[in-house]
Amino acid sequence: MKILIVEDSPTQAEQLKNILEENSYQVLIATNGQDALNKINDYAPQLVISDILMPEMNGYELCKALRQHERFKHILFILLSTLSDLEDIVSGLESGANYIITKPYHVDDLLGHLSSAIKIHKIRESELDENNVQFLLNGHVYMINAKKSRIMDFLASIYAAAVQKNIELYNTRLELQKLNNMLEKKVEERTAALRIESEERKRYEQQFLEAQKLESMGKLTGGIAHDFNNLLLIALGNLELLNNTLQENSAERNHVKQAVTALERGSSLTKHLLSFARKQTLFPKSVDVCEHLTSIITLLKPALSERIDISTSFEENLWPIWIDPMQFENAIMNIAINARDAMHNAGKIHFEVSNATMDENIKSVGNPLEHDDYVKISITDQGEGMPKEIMAKIFEPFFTTKRMGMGTGLGLSMVYGFIKQSNGHITVDSEIGRGTTFNLYLPRSNIAIRQEEEIITPKKLASLCGDEVILIVEDEALLLKLVFTYLKQLGYDVLTASTGMEALALIKSGKRIDLLFSDVIMPGNITGPALAVEAKKLMPHIKILLTSGYSKDILNQSELTLGEIQHLTKPYKLDALATKLRAILREKSYG
Ligand SMILES: Nc1ncnc2c1ncn2[C@@H]1O[C@H](COP(=O)(O)OP(=O)(O)OP(=O)(O)O)[C@@H](O)[C@H]1O
Ligand SMILES: [Mg+2]
């Protein structure tokens, strides 16, 4: 069969020619309608396949011209169309074309359509009655008896529906594309979130390991400091007794004074170590953090340089916190002085205080926090900041980057120990050259804030004498002897015991005892607080004073109520002991 291809694009024309020739068709190419008219007489094809849009003469015009042509008016004419417009079909029918094949095409579809078109053309040529149409579809010949116009309406409506479906499909594809993009974005976001989560987890695990390291250091330090503390107390007490026997302004007194100064420095060092080891005795109470911090800042200002500005921001309705106010003051002072040093005496320190609920992640890495609610105090400076390697060490005792003699490296160790012992939490953020922020999380108190109790002022030694009966319980023999001698000097009647059992026997013996002065931790089963409870049962009017430099929090251990127990921190000065004893003995009995 001879085919004339009319196509202005040489590549498309060649492509079509090759397909047809491979399938045994004979092919000639014309580049537009006019060219086709020039070639058609000589070539005499049985079939024309024509593009629609072409220069000079388009596909419709060519078809119309051929339908006027005596020789070629019944030729099979196929249009190639993209079928993007409903008008394509109407213009095609109007021009007298027989068939439309859509572009772009698959080779198999093209050949299938071509053979259908050839078959149906043969049928059409044999038709006698214009209203009696035979129709070939899927290999069957159908007979349709209808007016042409009705067939056209029908086909046009189907075409419209097909175009509509096509638009819907197109829109669905766009929608799918959008969903796909959204999904990809979600996956990206989730991946980023997972990465952050895993980094945070690593950070918390690192913090946990550091906390464990500090915990073991604390145990070691605490043990040494405890023993050291008792030795210092004995030496200090003996020097105090010796001092009372020496002439004022004598050279010996001067030697004693120097020894006392050195021992006091040692004592303050041990106190710091005990505080890092979380072994200092705390006296927590409900504190209004806004009020307390404001007064600390007032004290702080003169201690810092004039070129340091302090600003504050307090959230409204802050919860009260459960904390030892004195130790809290020390902690804030330490942090502020570090900030001053990091800023080389000029810059800004900002305090920000807000209510906070502890992050679940911090808890989940094994932080034994009992509380959910905290007050968060953030202290930010504009100092030189710290690299990660330094940040990992700042809470270790004796770690300092300051020049010899400028820092002990115990400041933050104390802060750390105190915060932990107070069931709080501390974190630090720092950036080199930009500054540092310490965040303190302090536990919320459920107890209403009480008015300040009266502070006992020290009086002269002579005015501290008494004649009551005091039972001293202390396992350290030298210390027991020291306190015994001293209280005797003051006129008291003194009984002694070196264990809880011994003390209990004395209490049960029916002797008069006005006050029990006992160490908290002692060998044997009976601790100071347990002894106090027993003594109260047997002698409701007995007064109690407990002493320790080591107990975690004696008030928690004791079954006595807060108001009934009194405490003196080791190492104590003998006149502080005397002051405390007189104050307690003067109070009305609680029994
Ligand atoms: N705000 C801060 N900015 C930069 N570095 C800091 C800051 N606070 C602490 N550091 C670093 O942590 C180290 C340890 O601090 P810490 O308070 O325990 O000891 P110190 O200040 O060196 O000595 P001391 O407190 O006895 O005077 C400091 O030497 C310093 O390197
Ligand atoms: Mg410091």
Short mmCIF file of N, CA, C and O in Angstrom, two decimals, residues 30 63 204 209 222 301 340 438 518:
data_model
loop_
_atom_site.label_atom_id
_atom_site.label_comp_id
_atom_site.label_asym_id
_atom_site.label_seq_id
_atom_site.Cartn_x
_atom_site.Cartn_y
_atom_site.Cartn_z
N ALA A 30 5.66 14.53 2.22
CA ALA A 30 5.46 15.90 1.76
C ALA A 30 5.56 16.80 2.98
O ALA A 30 5.18 16.40 4.07
N CYS A 63 -7.12 18.20 3.32
CA CYS A 63 -8.18 17.19 3.24
C CYS A 63 -9.36 17.71 2.41
O CYS A 63 -9.87 17.03 1.52
N TYR A 204 22.23 13.66 77.25
CA TYR A 204 21.76 13.30 78.59
C TYR A 204 22.56 12.14 79.16
O TYR A 204 22.87 12.11 80.35
N LEU A 209 26.68 10.15 82.92
CA LEU A 209 28.00 9.57 83.23
C LEU A 209 28.81 10.55 84.07
O LEU A 209 29.45 10.16 85.04
N GLY A 222 34.01 12.82 100.73
CA GLY A 222 33.19 12.92 101.94
C GLY A 222 33.80 12.13 103.08
O GLY A 222 33.86 12.60 104.22
N LYS A 301 26.08 43.29 94.77
CA LYS A 301 26.53 44.45 93.98
C LYS A 301 27.86 45.00 94.45
O LYS A 301 28.79 45.17 93.65
N ARG A 340 31.78 37.28 87.05
CA ARG A 340 32.61 38.50 87.09
C ARG A 340 34.00 38.19 86.52
O ARG A 340 34.49 38.92 85.66
N PHE A 438 24.21 29.37 83.68
CA PHE A 438 23.99 28.27 84.62
C PHE A 438 22.49 28.22 84.92
O PHE A 438 21.87 29.25 85.19
N SER A 518 23.76 15.16 121.51
CA SER A 518 24.27 13.92 120.91
C SER A 518 24.75 14.10 119.47
O SER A 518 24.19 14.88 118.71
#
